[in-house]
CSV table of C-alpha atoms in Angstrom, one decimal:
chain,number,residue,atom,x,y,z
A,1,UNK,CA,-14.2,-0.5,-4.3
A,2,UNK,CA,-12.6,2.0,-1.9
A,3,UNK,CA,-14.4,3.3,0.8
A,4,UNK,CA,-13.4,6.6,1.2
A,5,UNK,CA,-14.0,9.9,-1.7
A,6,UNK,CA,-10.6,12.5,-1.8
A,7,UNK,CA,-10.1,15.3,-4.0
A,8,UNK,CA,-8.2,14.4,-7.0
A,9,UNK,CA,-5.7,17.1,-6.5
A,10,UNK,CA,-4.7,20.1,-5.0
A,11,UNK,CA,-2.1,22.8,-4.5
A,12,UNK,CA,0.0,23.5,-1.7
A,13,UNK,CA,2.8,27.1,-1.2
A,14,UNK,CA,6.2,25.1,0.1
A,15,UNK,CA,6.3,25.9,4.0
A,16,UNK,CA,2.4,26.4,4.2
A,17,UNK,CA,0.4,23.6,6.1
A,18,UNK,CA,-1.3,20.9,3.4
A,19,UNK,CA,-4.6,19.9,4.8
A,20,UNK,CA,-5.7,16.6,3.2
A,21,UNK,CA,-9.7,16.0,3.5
A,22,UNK,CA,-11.1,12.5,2.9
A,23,UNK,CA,-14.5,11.3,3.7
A,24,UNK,CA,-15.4,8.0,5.0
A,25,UNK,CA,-19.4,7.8,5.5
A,26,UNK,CA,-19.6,4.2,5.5
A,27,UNK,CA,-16.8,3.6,8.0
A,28,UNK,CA,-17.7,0.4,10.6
A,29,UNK,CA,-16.7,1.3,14.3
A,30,UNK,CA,-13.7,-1.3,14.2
A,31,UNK,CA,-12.0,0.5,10.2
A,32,UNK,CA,-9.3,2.2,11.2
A,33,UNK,CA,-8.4,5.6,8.9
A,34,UNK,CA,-4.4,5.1,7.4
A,35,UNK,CA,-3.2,7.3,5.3
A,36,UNK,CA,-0.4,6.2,3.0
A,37,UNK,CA,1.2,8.2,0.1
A,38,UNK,CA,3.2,7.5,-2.9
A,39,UNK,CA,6.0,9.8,-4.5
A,40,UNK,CA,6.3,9.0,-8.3
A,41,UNK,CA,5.9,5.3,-8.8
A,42,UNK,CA,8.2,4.6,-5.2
A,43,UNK,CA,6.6,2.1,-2.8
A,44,UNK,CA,3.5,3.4,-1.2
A,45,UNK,CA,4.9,5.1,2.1
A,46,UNK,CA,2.8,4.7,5.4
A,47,UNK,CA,2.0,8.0,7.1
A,48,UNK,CA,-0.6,7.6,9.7
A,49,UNK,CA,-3.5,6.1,11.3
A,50,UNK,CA,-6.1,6.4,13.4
A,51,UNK,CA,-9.3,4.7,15.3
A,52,UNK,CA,-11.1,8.6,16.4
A,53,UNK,CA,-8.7,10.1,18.5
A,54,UNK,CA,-6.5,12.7,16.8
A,55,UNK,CA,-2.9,11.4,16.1
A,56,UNK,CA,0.1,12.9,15.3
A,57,UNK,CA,3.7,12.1,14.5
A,58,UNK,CA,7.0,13.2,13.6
A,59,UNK,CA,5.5,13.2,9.6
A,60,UNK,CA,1.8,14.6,9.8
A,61,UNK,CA,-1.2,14.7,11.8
A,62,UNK,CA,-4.4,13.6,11.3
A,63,UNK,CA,-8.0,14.8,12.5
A,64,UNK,CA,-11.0,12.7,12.4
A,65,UNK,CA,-14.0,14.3,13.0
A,66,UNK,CA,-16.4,13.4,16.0
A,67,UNK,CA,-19.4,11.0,13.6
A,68,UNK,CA,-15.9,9.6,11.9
A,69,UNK,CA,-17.1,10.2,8.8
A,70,UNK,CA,-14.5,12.3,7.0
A,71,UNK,CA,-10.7,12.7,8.5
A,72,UNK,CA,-7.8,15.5,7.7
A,73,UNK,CA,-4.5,14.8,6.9
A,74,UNK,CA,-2.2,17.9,8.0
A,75,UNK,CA,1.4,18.3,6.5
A,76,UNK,CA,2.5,20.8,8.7
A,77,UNK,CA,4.9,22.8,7.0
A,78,UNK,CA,5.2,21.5,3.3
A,79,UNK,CA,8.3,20.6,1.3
A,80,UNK,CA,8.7,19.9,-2.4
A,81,UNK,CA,9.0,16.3,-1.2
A,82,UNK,CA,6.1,16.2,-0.1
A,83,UNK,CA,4.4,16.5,-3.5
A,84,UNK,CA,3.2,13.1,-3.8
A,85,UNK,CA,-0.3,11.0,-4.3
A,86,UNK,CA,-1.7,10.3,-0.8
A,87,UNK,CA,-4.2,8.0,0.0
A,88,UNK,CA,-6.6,8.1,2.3
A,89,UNK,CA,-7.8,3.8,3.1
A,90,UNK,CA,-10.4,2.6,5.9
A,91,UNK,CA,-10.0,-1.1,7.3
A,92,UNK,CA,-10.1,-3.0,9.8
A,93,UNK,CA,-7.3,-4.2,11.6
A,94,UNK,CA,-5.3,-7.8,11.5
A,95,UNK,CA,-6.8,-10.0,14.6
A,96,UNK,CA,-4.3,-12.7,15.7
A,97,UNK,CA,-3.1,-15.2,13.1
A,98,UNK,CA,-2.7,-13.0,10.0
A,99,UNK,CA,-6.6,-13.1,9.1
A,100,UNK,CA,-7.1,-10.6,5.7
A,101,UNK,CA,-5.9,-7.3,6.2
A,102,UNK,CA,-5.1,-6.1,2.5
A,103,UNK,CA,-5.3,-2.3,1.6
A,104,UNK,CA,-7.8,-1.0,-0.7
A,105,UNK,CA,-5.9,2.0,-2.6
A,106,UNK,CA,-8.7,4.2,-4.4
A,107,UNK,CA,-7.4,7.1,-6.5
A,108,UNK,CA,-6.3,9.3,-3.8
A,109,UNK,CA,-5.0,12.9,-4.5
A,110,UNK,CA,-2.3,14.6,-5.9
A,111,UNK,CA,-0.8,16.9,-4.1
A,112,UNK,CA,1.4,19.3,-5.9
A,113,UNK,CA,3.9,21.5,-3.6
A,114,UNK,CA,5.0,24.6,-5.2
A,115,UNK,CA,8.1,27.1,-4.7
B,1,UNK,CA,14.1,3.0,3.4
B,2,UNK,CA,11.2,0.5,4.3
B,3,UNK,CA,13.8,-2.3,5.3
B,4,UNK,CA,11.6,-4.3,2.7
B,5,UNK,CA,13.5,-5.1,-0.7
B,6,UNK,CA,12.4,-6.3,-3.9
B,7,UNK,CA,14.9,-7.9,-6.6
B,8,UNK,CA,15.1,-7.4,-9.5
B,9,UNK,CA,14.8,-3.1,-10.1
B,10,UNK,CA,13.1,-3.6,-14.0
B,11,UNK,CA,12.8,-6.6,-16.2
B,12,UNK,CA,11.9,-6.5,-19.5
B,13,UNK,CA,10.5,-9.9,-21.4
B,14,UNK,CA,8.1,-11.0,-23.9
B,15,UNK,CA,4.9,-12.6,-24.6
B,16,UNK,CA,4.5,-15.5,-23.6
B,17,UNK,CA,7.3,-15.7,-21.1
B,18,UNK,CA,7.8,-16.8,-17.2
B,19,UNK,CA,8.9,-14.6,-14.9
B,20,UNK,CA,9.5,-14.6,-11.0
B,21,UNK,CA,9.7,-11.7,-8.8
B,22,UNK,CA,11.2,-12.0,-4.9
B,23,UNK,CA,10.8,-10.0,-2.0
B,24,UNK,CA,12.6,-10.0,1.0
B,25,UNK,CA,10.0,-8.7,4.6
B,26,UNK,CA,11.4,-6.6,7.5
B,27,UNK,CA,12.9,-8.4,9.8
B,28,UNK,CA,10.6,-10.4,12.1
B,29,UNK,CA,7.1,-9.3,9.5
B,30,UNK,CA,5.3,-12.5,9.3
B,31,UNK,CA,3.2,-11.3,6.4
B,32,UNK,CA,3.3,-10.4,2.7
B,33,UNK,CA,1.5,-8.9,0.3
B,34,UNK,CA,1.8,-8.5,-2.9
B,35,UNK,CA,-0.1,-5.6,-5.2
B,36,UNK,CA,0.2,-4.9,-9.2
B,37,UNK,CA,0.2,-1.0,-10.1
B,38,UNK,CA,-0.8,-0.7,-13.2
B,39,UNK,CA,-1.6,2.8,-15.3
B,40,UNK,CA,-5.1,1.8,-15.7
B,41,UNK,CA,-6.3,-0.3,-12.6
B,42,UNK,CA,-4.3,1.2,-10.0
B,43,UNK,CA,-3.1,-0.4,-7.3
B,44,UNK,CA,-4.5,-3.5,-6.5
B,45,UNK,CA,-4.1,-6.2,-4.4
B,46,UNK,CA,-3.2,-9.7,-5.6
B,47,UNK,CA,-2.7,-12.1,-2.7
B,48,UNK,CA,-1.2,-12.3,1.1
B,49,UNK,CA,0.8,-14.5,2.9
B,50,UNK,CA,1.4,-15.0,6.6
B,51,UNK,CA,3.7,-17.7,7.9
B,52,UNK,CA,4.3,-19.5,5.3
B,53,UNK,CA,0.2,-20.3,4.2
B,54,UNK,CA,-2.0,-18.3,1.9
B,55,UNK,CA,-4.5,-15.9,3.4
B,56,UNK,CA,-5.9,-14.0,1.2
B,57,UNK,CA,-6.8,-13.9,-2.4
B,58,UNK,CA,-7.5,-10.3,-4.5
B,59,UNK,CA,-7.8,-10.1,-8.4
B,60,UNK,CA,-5.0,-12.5,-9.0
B,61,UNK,CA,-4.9,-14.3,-11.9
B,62,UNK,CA,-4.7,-17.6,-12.5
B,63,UNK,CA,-0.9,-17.4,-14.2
B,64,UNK,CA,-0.2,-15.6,-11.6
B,65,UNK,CA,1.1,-17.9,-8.4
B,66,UNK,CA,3.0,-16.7,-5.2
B,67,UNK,CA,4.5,-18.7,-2.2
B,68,UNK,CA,6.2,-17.8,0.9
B,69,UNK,CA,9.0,-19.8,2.4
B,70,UNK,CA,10.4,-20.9,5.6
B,71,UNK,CA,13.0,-17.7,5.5
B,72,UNK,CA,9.9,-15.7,5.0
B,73,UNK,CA,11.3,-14.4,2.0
B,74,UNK,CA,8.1,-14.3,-1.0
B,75,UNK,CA,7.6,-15.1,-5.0
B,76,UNK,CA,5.8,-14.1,-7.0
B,77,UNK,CA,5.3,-15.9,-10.4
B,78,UNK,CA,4.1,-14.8,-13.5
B,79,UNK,CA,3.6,-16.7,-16.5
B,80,UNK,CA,2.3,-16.4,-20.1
B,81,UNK,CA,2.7,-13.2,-20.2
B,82,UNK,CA,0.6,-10.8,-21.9
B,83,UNK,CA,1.1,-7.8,-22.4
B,84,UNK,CA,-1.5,-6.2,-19.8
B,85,UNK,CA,0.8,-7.5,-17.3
B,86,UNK,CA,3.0,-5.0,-17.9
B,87,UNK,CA,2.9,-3.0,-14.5
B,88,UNK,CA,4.7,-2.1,-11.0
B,89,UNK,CA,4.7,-5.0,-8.7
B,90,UNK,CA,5.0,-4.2,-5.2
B,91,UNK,CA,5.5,-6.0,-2.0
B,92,UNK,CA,4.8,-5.2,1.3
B,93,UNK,CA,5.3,-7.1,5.0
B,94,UNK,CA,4.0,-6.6,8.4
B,95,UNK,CA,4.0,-7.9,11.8
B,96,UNK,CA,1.0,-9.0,12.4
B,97,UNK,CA,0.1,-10.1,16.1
B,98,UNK,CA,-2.5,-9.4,18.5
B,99,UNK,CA,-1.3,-6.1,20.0
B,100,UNK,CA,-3.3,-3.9,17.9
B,101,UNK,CA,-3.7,-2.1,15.0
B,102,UNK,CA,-0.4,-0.5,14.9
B,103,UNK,CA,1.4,-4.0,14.8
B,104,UNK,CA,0.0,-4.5,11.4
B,105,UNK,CA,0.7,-1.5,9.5
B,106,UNK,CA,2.1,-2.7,5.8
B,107,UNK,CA,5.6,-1.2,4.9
B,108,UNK,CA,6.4,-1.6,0.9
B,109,UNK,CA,9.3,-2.2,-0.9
B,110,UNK,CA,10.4,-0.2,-3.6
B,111,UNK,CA,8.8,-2.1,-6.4
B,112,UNK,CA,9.8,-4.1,-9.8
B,113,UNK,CA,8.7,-2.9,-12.9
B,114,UNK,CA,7.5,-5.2,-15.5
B,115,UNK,CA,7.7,-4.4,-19.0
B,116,UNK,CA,5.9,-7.5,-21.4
B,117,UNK,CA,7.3,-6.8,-25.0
């Protein structure tokens, strides 16, 4: 089962910033926060990621809280492209040697950029 | 464009049938994965690869079979179809070494979609 709870959708003005909350109460001090999303049945589409320091790059930014426990994805300035399902995933990273690093995709939410 | 690539687009078959699907990693990815996407389970992960040797297993079935090759290019077999198997398969490859978490990030092809008639 995932580890993490999103919204299952929401509604975001083109140009507005999307903010993107997931929570992750069980997270384990070595799960790392990725946030992946998937426009219309395309190959899921790697965002971001994080251990507990805010990140950012050149496609979104993402704040995790201080306890870790829930993270926002920020879309800065939205685009109808942007309308997508995004997935919020907790694990822990690959060690040397390829040891079991799959993603575990819950429902994630819609996110639905309007004109 | 992920730089990882999938053949083929769609294929359509029926019951009963044998079908393989190919991906192709990013250039110098070690691993693969492969995931089903289908309208009721989701997306799910099947089985990974790294180097050539199996790593690890998800809800794969037992028709289902994968391998990875010396190239690094990945299969994925499907056979006796049913037609619950009908669903996106997607592929995905990483790095995969010991400099961290960002060397490991999973980058996914665009997908084949399987239609079991």
């Amino acid at each position: 089962d995932a580890k993490t709870t999103q919204p299952t959708s929401m509604d975001c003005a083109e140009g507005r910033a999307a903010n993107l909350p997931c929570n992750h109460s069980t997270i384990s001090g070595n799960e790392y926060v990725y946030w992946y999303r998937q426009i219309h049945s395309q190959g899921p589409q790697y965002i971001i990621h994080g251990l507990k320091n805010n990140e950012t790059n050149e496609m979104a930014s993402l704040i995790i809280t201080e306890d870790r426990k829930s993270s926002t994805l920020i879309l800065p300035h939205a685009t109808l492209r942007d309308t997508a399902v995004y997935y919020c995933i907790v694990r822990v990273a690959m060690g040397r040697g390829g040891s079991q690093g799959n993603l575990i995709f819950g429902k994630g939410t819609k996110l639905s950029v309007k004109p | 464009d992920s730089g990882v690539t999938q053949t083929p687009k769609h294929l359509i078959t029926a019951t009963g049938q044998r079908v393989t699907l190919r991906c192709s990693p990013r250039s110098g990815d070690l691993s693969v994965y492969w995931y089903q996407q289908s309208l009721d389970q989701g997306l799910q992960f099947l089985i990974q690869y790294y180097n050539g040797e199996e790593r690890a297993k998800g809800n794969i079935l037992e028709r289902f079979s994968a391998q990875q090759f010396p190239d690094l290019h990945s299969e994925l077999n499907l056979s006796s179809l049913e037609l619950g198997d009908s669903a996106l398969y997607f592929c995905a490859s990483s790095v995969v070494t010991s400099g961290g978490p960002g060397t490991d990030t999973q980058y996914f092809g665009p997908g084949t979609r399987l239609t079991v008639l």
